[in-house]
Amino acid sequence: MQSNSINKFFSVGLEDVDPAVSAAVDNEVRRQTDGLELIASENFVSEAVLQAAGTVFTNKYAEGYPAKRYYGGCEFADVVENLAIDRAKAIFGAEHANVQPHSGAQANMAVLMTALDHGDTILGMRLSHGGHLTHGHPLNFSGINYKVADYGVNKDTEQIDYDELQKIAEESRPKLLICGASAYPRTIDFARIGEIARSVGAKVMADMAHIAGLVATGLHPSPVPHCEFVTTTTHKTLRGPRGGLILCREEFAADINRNVFPGVQGGPLIHIIAAKAVAFGEALRDDFKSYQQQVINNAKVLADTLSDAGLRIISGGTDNHLLLVDVFMDGKGITGKAAEKALGDVHITVNKNTIPFDTQKPFVASGIRLGTPALTTRGMKEAEMSAIGAMIASIIHEPESEEAKAKVKQGVAEITAKFPMYPGRLKAKREESISAT
Ligand code: DSN
């Protein structure tokens, strides 16, 4: 007996199959929509990117690379992977792109495996000064498998001291110099870093995860001409799905590919690669540059507003999409942990962050890190940044004041209502399914 009815397995939606997960998704849509998202490493992808990430490509195994797969049926996987590769190369002017890394950490791992032998020396930026776990932290593979030397920022300027970096490179003689940062508000001089590396016979990996969108649009100098390897995540300023990307010169292409697969990964996430292709297509459009310029403008206004309200901005300002704010101010203010909690209570999402030469432990921290990519995607501009800066300052100055909290909650509700997101993404049929569990 044949039936024309569609198997329910393929047609019943999430809200009916799994109300608990569906409600959590709805709650997250509301949390993102009703709050002010200022985590510097987050962004909101377009509906098109979301749709690509949620496609049937999630069903497909495609170990290998386009036209050289270990599975049949990869012809359409090849189409999206080739689109992602070609667009990534076009955006950044790179000779080779590998779009398969599941994350920035795996992209970095593949580069370290390509550039180094076990036990070789790397030189990376200290995590507490703005670096990243994968740049040599003792608990990370990078610190476990390799000898680590590190550099930081100058105590007075709170910016990278390139003369000092040159000295440290001469002393430590790294095989790989790692640059790029996750909490550094200033322009990074990739050309100078390339010169330093060459002077000691090192290769360079630039992890441009935070600033990739600025680099894509020429609003931050590109590391590509100066560094053998460039890695990035795809979900920060680049505004794609959560994932990683490696760019390199052709001479390293085969080694990089081999070290991504089969080196550190098995099957690529083709649905995410499809979403990367869509996001890279968006990044090639003219309006991506005006978006990135607005990200920078917004960060400057936010920094100025907070500074005018008496808070100390690390390094005195920002050149990019993020700022670090010293909220502790040698005991005159509150810790980063307390600030993160107090702001979270009024629906402003930030993360606590160490500041250079911090006296607090990383889990407490003296600072908070703020970034403007997500709110800029919603369409917010300078006027909203001034209002948001004033709200943040009022909470930091008076974290216990119920009056200040009520006023800020009201302000957040008014601003967010003006910049709606993701129409049609709320699936709940019942109001009670929205309650927290
Ligand atoms: N965890 C990311 C960030 O927030 O900057 C870096 O990987």
Short mmCIF file of C-alpha atoms and ligand atoms in Angstrom, two decimals:
data_model
loop_
_atom_site.label_atom_id
_atom_site.label_comp_id
_atom_site.label_asym_id
_atom_site.label_seq_id
_atom_site.Cartn_x
_atom_site.Cartn_y
_atom_site.Cartn_z
CA MET A 1 0.00 0.00 0.00
CA GLN A 2 1.41 3.32 -1.02
CA SER A 3 0.54 6.53 0.83
CA ASN A 4 0.84 10.09 -0.43
CA SER A 5 0.70 11.54 3.07
CA ILE A 6 3.95 13.02 4.33
CA ASN A 7 5.59 11.11 7.13
CA LYS A 8 4.92 13.14 10.28
CA PHE A 9 8.60 12.84 11.17
CA PHE A 10 9.36 15.27 8.33
CA SER A 11 6.51 17.68 8.78
CA VAL A 12 5.74 18.33 12.42
CA GLY A 13 7.50 21.42 13.74
CA LEU A 14 9.62 21.97 16.82
CA GLU A 15 6.86 23.63 18.83
CA ASP A 16 4.77 20.46 18.62
CA VAL A 17 7.54 17.87 18.84
CA ASP A 18 9.44 19.43 21.71
CA PRO A 19 7.69 22.27 23.56
CA ALA A 20 10.50 22.53 26.13
CA VAL A 21 13.21 23.22 23.52
CA SER A 22 10.80 25.35 21.50
CA ALA A 23 10.06 27.50 24.55
CA ALA A 24 13.77 27.92 25.26
CA VAL A 25 14.31 29.06 21.65
CA ASP A 26 11.45 31.53 21.99
CA ASN A 27 12.86 32.79 25.26
CA GLU A 28 16.22 33.32 23.58
CA VAL A 29 14.61 35.23 20.70
CA ARG A 30 12.92 37.48 23.27
CA ARG A 31 16.10 37.85 25.33
CA GLN A 32 18.05 38.93 22.26
CA THR A 33 15.26 41.21 21.06
CA ASP A 34 14.27 42.81 24.35
CA GLY A 35 17.77 43.42 25.69
CA LEU A 36 20.79 45.47 24.64
CA GLU A 37 23.51 43.09 23.40
CA LEU A 38 26.93 44.62 23.98
CA ILE A 39 29.15 41.54 24.06
CA ALA A 40 31.91 42.52 21.65
CA SER A 41 32.25 39.06 20.12
CA GLU A 42 28.56 38.64 19.32
CA ASN A 43 26.38 39.81 16.47
CA PHE A 44 22.99 39.11 14.91
CA VAL A 45 23.01 37.22 11.62
CA SER A 46 20.54 37.96 8.85
CA GLU A 47 17.43 35.86 8.36
CA ALA A 48 19.12 34.51 5.19
CA VAL A 49 22.15 33.28 7.16
CA LEU A 50 19.87 31.72 9.78
CA GLN A 51 17.91 29.93 7.09
CA ALA A 52 21.04 28.56 5.43
CA ALA A 53 22.31 27.30 8.80
CA GLY A 54 19.03 25.45 9.34
CA THR A 55 19.01 23.50 6.07
CA VAL A 56 19.13 19.81 5.17
CA PHE A 57 22.87 20.12 4.63
CA THR A 58 23.02 19.19 8.32
CA ASN A 59 22.32 15.63 7.11
CA LYS A 60 25.32 15.41 4.82
CA TYR A 61 28.72 13.88 5.39
CA ALA A 62 31.35 15.43 3.13
CA GLU A 63 34.76 14.53 4.55
CA GLY A 64 37.41 15.80 2.21
CA TYR A 65 37.29 18.87 0.00
CA PRO A 66 35.27 19.89 -3.10
CA ALA A 67 35.70 17.30 -5.88
CA LYS A 68 37.81 15.14 -3.52
CA ARG A 69 35.34 13.71 -1.02
CA TYR A 70 35.21 10.42 0.82
CA TYR A 71 31.42 10.18 0.36
CA GLY A 72 29.05 10.13 -2.57
CA GLY A 73 26.30 12.69 -3.05
CA CYS A 74 28.48 15.74 -2.35
CA GLU A 75 27.74 17.69 -5.54
CA PHE A 76 25.68 20.36 -3.78
CA ALA A 77 27.96 20.40 -0.76
CA ASP A 78 30.71 21.21 -3.27
CA VAL A 79 28.65 24.10 -4.63
CA VAL A 80 28.26 25.81 -1.24
CA GLU A 81 31.82 25.09 -0.11
CA ASN A 82 33.24 26.48 -3.36
CA LEU A 83 31.05 29.58 -3.02
CA ALA A 84 32.27 30.10 0.55
CA ILE A 85 35.92 29.62 -0.48
CA ASP A 86 35.73 31.95 -3.49
CA ARG A 87 33.92 34.66 -1.54
CA ALA A 88 36.32 34.45 1.44
CA LYS A 89 39.30 34.81 -0.92
CA ALA A 90 37.64 37.77 -2.66
CA ILE A 91 36.78 39.56 0.58
CA PHE A 92 40.29 39.36 2.01
CA GLY A 93 42.44 39.12 -1.12
CA ALA A 94 43.83 35.79 0.08
CA GLU A 95 45.48 33.11 -2.03
CA HIS A 96 43.85 30.21 -0.19
CA ALA A 97 40.87 29.79 2.12
CA ASN A 98 39.80 26.82 4.21
CA VAL A 99 36.19 27.34 5.36
CA GLN A 100 35.82 24.08 7.29
CA PRO A 101 37.05 24.90 10.82
CA HIS A 102 34.16 24.45 13.22
CA SER A 103 35.50 27.26 15.39
CA GLY A 104 38.29 29.79 15.77
CA ALA A 105 40.06 27.49 18.22
CA GLN A 106 40.15 24.67 15.66
CA ALA A 107 41.35 27.07 12.97
CA ASN A 108 44.19 28.11 15.27
CA MET A 109 44.99 24.50 16.14
CA ALA A 110 45.34 23.60 12.46
CA VAL A 111 47.70 26.53 11.90
CA LEU A 112 49.87 25.62 14.88
CA MET A 113 50.04 22.03 13.60
CA THR A 114 51.10 23.38 10.20
CA ALA A 115 53.71 25.84 11.42
CA LEU A 116 55.21 23.99 14.37
CA ASP A 117 56.59 20.76 15.69
CA HIS A 118 55.62 19.65 19.18
CA GLY A 119 57.69 21.62 21.71
CA ASP A 120 58.53 24.54 19.44
CA THR A 121 58.23 28.07 20.82
CA ILE A 122 55.32 30.40 20.18
CA LEU A 123 55.09 34.05 21.16
CA GLY A 124 51.56 35.29 21.78
CA MET A 125 49.75 38.11 23.52
CA ARG A 126 48.99 37.54 27.20
CA LEU A 127 45.33 36.64 27.80
CA SER A 128 45.09 39.11 30.69
CA HIS A 129 46.24 41.91 28.35
CA GLY A 130 43.71 41.08 25.66
CA GLY A 131 45.08 37.93 23.97
CA HIS A 132 43.27 34.61 23.55
CA LEU A 133 43.34 31.18 25.17
CA THR A 134 44.62 29.58 21.97
CA HIS A 135 47.58 31.96 21.81
CA GLY A 136 49.48 30.07 24.52
CA HIS A 137 47.40 29.78 27.70
CA PRO A 138 48.85 27.01 29.92
CA LEU A 139 45.52 25.14 30.10
CA ASN A 140 44.96 25.25 26.32
CA PHE A 141 46.47 22.92 23.67
CA SER A 142 48.64 25.86 22.62
CA GLY A 143 50.23 26.11 26.04
CA ILE A 144 50.33 22.36 26.61
CA ASN A 145 52.01 21.33 23.35
CA TYR A 146 54.34 24.26 22.74
CA LYS A 147 56.78 26.41 24.71
CA VAL A 148 55.24 29.81 25.28
CA ALA A 149 56.68 33.30 25.49
CA ASP A 150 54.28 36.21 25.80
CA TYR A 151 53.94 39.93 25.31
CA GLY A 152 51.48 42.47 26.60
CA VAL A 153 50.68 46.14 26.57
CA ASN A 154 52.67 49.03 27.97
CA LYS A 155 51.57 49.99 31.49
CA ASP A 156 51.23 53.70 30.67
CA THR A 157 49.72 53.64 27.21
CA GLU A 158 47.85 50.34 27.64
CA GLN A 159 48.75 49.68 24.00
CA ILE A 160 51.08 47.15 22.40
CA ASP A 161 54.67 48.30 22.74
CA TYR A 162 56.25 47.14 19.47
CA ASP A 163 59.81 47.92 20.61
CA GLU A 164 59.25 45.73 23.64
CA LEU A 165 57.75 43.04 21.40
CA GLN A 166 60.87 43.16 19.23
CA LYS A 167 63.04 42.61 22.33
CA ILE A 168 60.93 39.72 23.57
CA ALA A 169 61.03 38.14 20.12
CA GLU A 170 64.81 38.44 20.03
CA GLU A 171 65.10 36.82 23.46
CA SER A 172 62.57 34.04 22.96
CA ARG A 173 63.28 33.27 19.25
CA PRO A 174 59.77 31.92 18.52
CA LYS A 175 59.04 29.80 15.49
CA LEU A 176 55.57 31.35 15.32
CA LEU A 177 54.58 34.84 16.42
CA ILE A 178 50.85 35.04 17.16
CA CYS A 179 49.06 38.36 16.97
CA GLY A 180 45.47 39.41 17.20
CA ALA A 181 43.40 39.80 20.33
CA SER A 182 40.02 39.38 21.91
CA ALA A 183 40.04 42.47 24.10
CA TYR A 184 42.23 45.10 22.47
CA PRO A 185 40.57 48.36 21.43
CA ARG A 186 43.36 49.75 19.27
CA THR A 187 44.59 49.28 15.71
CA ILE A 188 47.10 46.43 15.44
CA ASP A 189 50.19 47.19 13.34
CA PHE A 190 50.38 43.94 11.37
CA ALA A 191 53.11 45.33 9.09
CA ARG A 192 55.37 46.00 12.07
CA ILE A 193 54.62 42.61 13.58
CA GLY A 194 55.52 40.99 10.26
CA GLU A 195 58.86 42.83 10.28
CA ILE A 196 59.57 41.75 13.84
CA ALA A 197 58.80 38.12 12.98
CA ARG A 198 61.02 38.17 9.90
CA SER A 199 63.87 39.71 11.89
CA VAL A 200 63.94 36.62 14.14
CA GLY A 201 63.10 34.05 11.48
CA ALA A 202 59.55 33.43 12.72
CA LYS A 203 56.33 32.97 10.82
CA VAL A 204 53.23 34.92 11.84
CA MET A 205 49.68 33.88 12.54
CA ALA A 206 47.22 36.77 12.84
CA ASP A 207 44.00 35.83 14.58
CA MET A 208 41.76 38.62 13.32
CA ALA A 209 38.57 37.11 14.76
CA HIS A 210 37.36 40.29 16.44
CA ILE A 211 38.15 42.70 13.65
CA ALA A 212 37.51 40.57 10.55
CA GLY A 213 34.55 42.70 9.45
CA LEU A 214 36.64 45.86 9.76
CA VAL A 215 39.46 44.23 7.78
CA ALA A 216 37.00 43.00 5.15
CA THR A 217 35.95 46.59 4.47
CA GLY A 218 39.37 48.24 4.69
CA LEU A 219 38.56 49.96 7.98
CA HIS A 220 41.39 48.17 9.76
CA PRO A 221 44.71 47.40 8.02
CA SER A 222 44.73 43.85 6.70
CA PRO A 223 47.08 41.23 8.14
CA VAL A 224 46.93 39.21 4.92
CA PRO A 225 49.95 40.79 3.15
CA HIS A 226 52.11 40.54 6.27
CA CYS A 227 51.30 37.15 7.78
CA GLU A 228 51.75 33.60 6.53
CA PHE A 229 48.52 32.55 8.23
CA VAL A 230 45.37 34.49 9.08
CA THR A 231 42.56 32.95 11.09
CA THR A 232 39.20 34.26 12.11
CA THR A 233 35.90 33.27 13.51
CA THR A 234 33.00 34.04 11.21
CA HIS A 235 30.44 35.22 13.76
CA LYS A 236 31.86 38.41 15.27
CA THR A 237 32.17 41.61 13.22
CA LEU A 238 32.08 39.41 10.10
CA ARG A 239 28.42 38.66 11.02
CA GLY A 240 28.19 35.08 9.83
CA PRO A 241 27.29 31.82 11.53
CA ARG A 242 29.34 30.51 14.46
CA GLY A 243 32.49 29.00 12.92
CA GLY A 244 36.08 29.44 11.79
CA LEU A 245 38.09 30.29 8.67
CA ILE A 246 41.76 30.06 7.71
CA LEU A 247 43.43 32.16 5.03
CA CYS A 248 46.97 31.48 3.89
CA ARG A 249 49.42 31.69 1.06
CA GLU A 250 49.21 29.05 -1.64
CA GLU A 251 52.49 27.47 -0.51
CA PHE A 252 50.80 26.41 2.78
CA ALA A 253 47.43 25.46 1.29
CA ALA A 254 47.93 21.69 1.15
CA ASP A 255 49.36 21.52 4.69
CA ILE A 256 46.57 23.67 6.11
CA ASN A 257 43.92 21.56 4.40
CA ARG A 258 45.49 18.36 5.68
CA ASN A 259 45.77 19.69 9.21
CA VAL A 260 42.10 20.80 9.28
CA PHE A 261 40.94 17.45 7.84
CA PRO A 262 41.98 14.83 8.81
CA GLY A 263 44.29 16.65 11.28
CA VAL A 264 41.85 18.13 13.77
CA GLN A 265 38.39 17.52 12.32
CA GLY A 266 36.28 14.89 10.61
CA GLY A 267 33.24 15.81 8.57
CA PRO A 268 32.70 19.50 7.84
CA LEU A 269 29.45 21.17 8.91
CA ILE A 270 28.07 21.81 5.42
CA HIS A 271 24.96 23.62 6.71
CA ILE A 272 27.26 26.07 8.50
CA ILE A 273 29.49 26.34 5.45
CA ALA A 274 26.36 27.22 3.44
CA ALA A 275 25.60 29.93 5.99
CA LYS A 276 29.22 31.14 5.78
CA ALA A 277 28.81 31.44 2.00
CA VAL A 278 25.71 33.59 2.48
CA ALA A 279 27.40 35.79 5.08
CA PHE A 280 30.50 36.21 2.90
CA GLY A 281 28.22 37.23 0.06
CA GLU A 282 26.71 39.87 2.36
CA ALA A 283 30.19 41.05 3.32
CA LEU A 284 30.99 41.72 -0.35
CA ARG A 285 28.09 44.14 -0.67
CA ASP A 286 28.64 47.90 -0.45
CA ASP A 287 26.34 48.32 2.55
CA PHE A 288 28.64 46.08 4.63
CA LYS A 289 31.23 48.86 4.64
CA SER A 290 28.78 51.48 5.88
CA TYR A 291 27.68 49.02 8.57
CA GLN A 292 31.29 48.55 9.72
CA GLN A 293 31.92 52.30 9.71
CA GLN A 294 28.86 52.74 11.91
CA VAL A 295 30.15 50.02 14.27
CA ILE A 296 33.32 52.10 14.76
CA ASN A 297 31.44 55.40 15.08
CA ASN A 298 29.13 53.87 17.66
CA ALA A 299 32.03 52.49 19.71
CA LYS A 300 33.64 55.94 19.81
CA VAL A 301 30.43 57.60 21.01
CA LEU A 302 29.94 54.93 23.64
CA ALA A 303 33.52 55.39 24.87
CA ASP A 304 33.17 59.19 24.96
CA THR A 305 29.86 59.02 26.82
CA LEU A 306 31.23 56.67 29.47
CA SER A 307 34.40 58.72 29.82
CA ASP A 308 32.37 61.93 30.23
CA ALA A 309 30.39 60.14 32.95
CA GLY A 310 33.61 59.56 34.91
CA LEU A 311 34.56 56.02 33.93
CA ARG A 312 38.07 55.14 32.80
CA ILE A 313 38.41 53.82 29.26
CA ILE A 314 41.43 51.54 28.84
CA SER A 315 44.02 53.13 26.52
CA GLY A 316 41.93 56.30 26.50
CA GLY A 317 39.56 55.28 23.72
CA THR A 318 38.96 52.93 20.84
CA ASP A 319 39.87 52.55 17.17
CA ASN A 320 37.66 49.55 16.52
CA HIS A 321 34.39 47.91 17.54
CA LEU A 322 35.10 47.48 21.24
CA LEU A 323 36.09 49.28 24.38
CA LEU A 324 37.35 48.14 27.74
CA VAL A 325 36.02 50.05 30.72
CA ASP A 326 37.74 50.12 34.09
CA VAL A 327 34.71 50.00 36.38
CA PHE A 328 36.70 49.15 39.54
CA MET A 329 38.95 52.21 39.39
CA ASP A 330 41.23 51.12 42.24
CA GLY A 331 38.32 50.39 44.57
CA LYS A 332 36.34 53.55 43.90
CA GLY A 333 33.86 51.68 41.71
CA ILE A 334 32.54 48.12 41.47
CA THR A 335 34.14 44.95 40.12
CA GLY A 336 33.61 43.76 36.57
CA LYS A 337 31.68 40.80 37.95
CA ALA A 338 29.32 43.09 39.88
CA ALA A 339 28.94 45.37 36.87
CA GLU A 340 28.10 42.44 34.56
CA LYS A 341 25.42 41.29 37.04
CA ALA A 342 23.96 44.76 37.68
CA LEU A 343 23.76 45.51 33.95
CA GLY A 344 22.32 42.06 33.25
CA ASP A 345 19.54 42.78 35.76
CA VAL A 346 18.44 45.73 33.61
CA HIS A 347 18.74 43.74 30.34
CA ILE A 348 22.08 45.14 29.20
CA THR A 349 24.38 42.21 28.35
CA VAL A 350 28.13 42.69 28.73
CA ASN A 351 31.02 40.57 29.94
CA LYS A 352 33.39 41.18 32.78
CA ASN A 353 36.96 41.43 31.51
CA THR A 354 40.38 41.78 33.02
CA ILE A 355 42.10 45.06 32.33
CA PRO A 356 45.88 45.21 31.77
CA PHE A 357 47.76 44.74 35.06
CA ASP A 358 44.49 43.86 36.79
CA THR A 359 44.58 43.39 40.57
CA GLN A 360 41.44 41.23 40.49
CA LYS A 361 41.21 37.57 39.52
CA PRO A 362 39.88 36.92 35.97
CA PHE A 363 36.54 35.66 37.31
CA VAL A 364 36.05 38.93 39.18
CA ALA A 365 38.01 41.38 37.01
CA SER A 366 38.19 45.18 37.18
CA GLY A 367 36.67 45.83 33.80
CA ILE A 368 33.87 45.21 31.40
CA ARG A 369 34.21 44.80 27.65
CA LEU A 370 31.64 46.46 25.43
CA GLY A 371 31.21 46.10 21.68
CA THR A 372 28.85 47.67 19.19
CA PRO A 373 28.54 45.14 16.30
CA ALA A 374 25.22 43.63 17.44
CA LEU A 375 23.38 46.85 18.27
CA THR A 376 24.65 48.43 15.05
CA THR A 377 23.16 45.52 13.11
CA ARG A 378 19.81 46.41 14.69
CA GLY A 379 20.21 49.90 13.22
CA MET A 380 21.26 51.84 16.30
CA LYS A 381 23.41 54.90 15.79
CA GLU A 382 25.13 57.68 17.74
CA ALA A 383 21.98 58.95 19.52
CA GLU A 384 21.20 55.51 20.90
CA MET A 385 24.85 55.01 21.93
CA SER A 386 24.79 58.24 23.98
CA ALA A 387 21.58 57.15 25.68
CA ILE A 388 22.93 53.65 26.33
CA GLY A 389 26.25 55.01 27.64
CA ALA A 390 24.36 57.22 30.11
CA MET A 391 22.29 54.24 31.25
CA ILE A 392 25.37 52.05 31.75
CA ALA A 393 27.12 54.77 33.73
CA SER A 394 24.11 55.32 35.98
CA ILE A 395 24.00 51.61 36.87
CA ILE A 396 27.75 51.43 37.52
CA HIS A 397 27.64 54.51 39.71
CA GLU A 398 24.52 53.39 41.61
CA PRO A 399 24.28 49.60 41.32
CA GLU A 400 21.96 49.33 44.33
CA SER A 401 19.56 52.11 43.37
CA GLU A 402 16.10 50.72 42.60
CA GLU A 403 15.18 54.05 41.06
CA ALA A 404 18.12 53.94 38.65
CA LYS A 405 17.34 50.30 37.77
CA ALA A 406 13.68 51.05 37.04
CA LYS A 407 14.60 54.03 34.91
CA VAL A 408 17.18 52.07 32.90
CA LYS A 409 14.85 49.10 32.40
CA GLN A 410 12.30 51.51 30.99
CA GLY A 411 14.96 53.11 28.77
CA VAL A 412 16.09 49.71 27.47
CA ALA A 413 12.49 48.74 26.68
CA GLU A 414 11.93 51.98 24.78
CA ILE A 415 15.10 51.70 22.69
CA THR A 416 14.73 48.01 21.86
CA ALA A 417 11.09 48.47 20.85
CA LYS A 418 12.23 50.88 18.16
CA PHE A 419 14.62 48.30 16.58
CA PRO A 420 12.70 45.04 16.15
CA MET A 421 14.42 41.84 14.99
CA TYR A 422 13.57 38.45 13.51
CA PRO A 423 9.86 38.88 12.71
CA GLY A 424 8.25 35.44 12.47
CA ARG A 425 10.88 33.70 14.59
CA LEU A 426 8.67 33.43 17.70
CA LYS A 427 6.95 30.07 17.51
CA ALA A 428 5.17 29.78 20.83
CA LYS A 429 1.49 29.14 20.61
CA ARG A 430 0.92 29.46 24.33
CA GLU A 431 1.92 32.44 26.42
CA GLU A 432 2.92 30.13 29.32
CA SER A 433 5.58 28.45 27.16
CA ILE A 434 7.58 31.67 27.35
CA SER A 435 8.12 31.43 31.10
CA ALA A 436 11.60 30.55 32.31
CA THR A 437 12.12 26.97 33.41
N1 DSN B 1 35.39 34.08 23.46
C1 DSN B 1 35.64 35.04 22.39
C2 DSN B 1 35.44 36.42 22.83
O1 DSN B 1 34.47 36.68 23.51
O2 DSN B 1 36.21 37.30 22.46
C3 DSN B 1 36.96 34.84 21.80
O3 DSN B 1 37.06 33.54 21.32
#
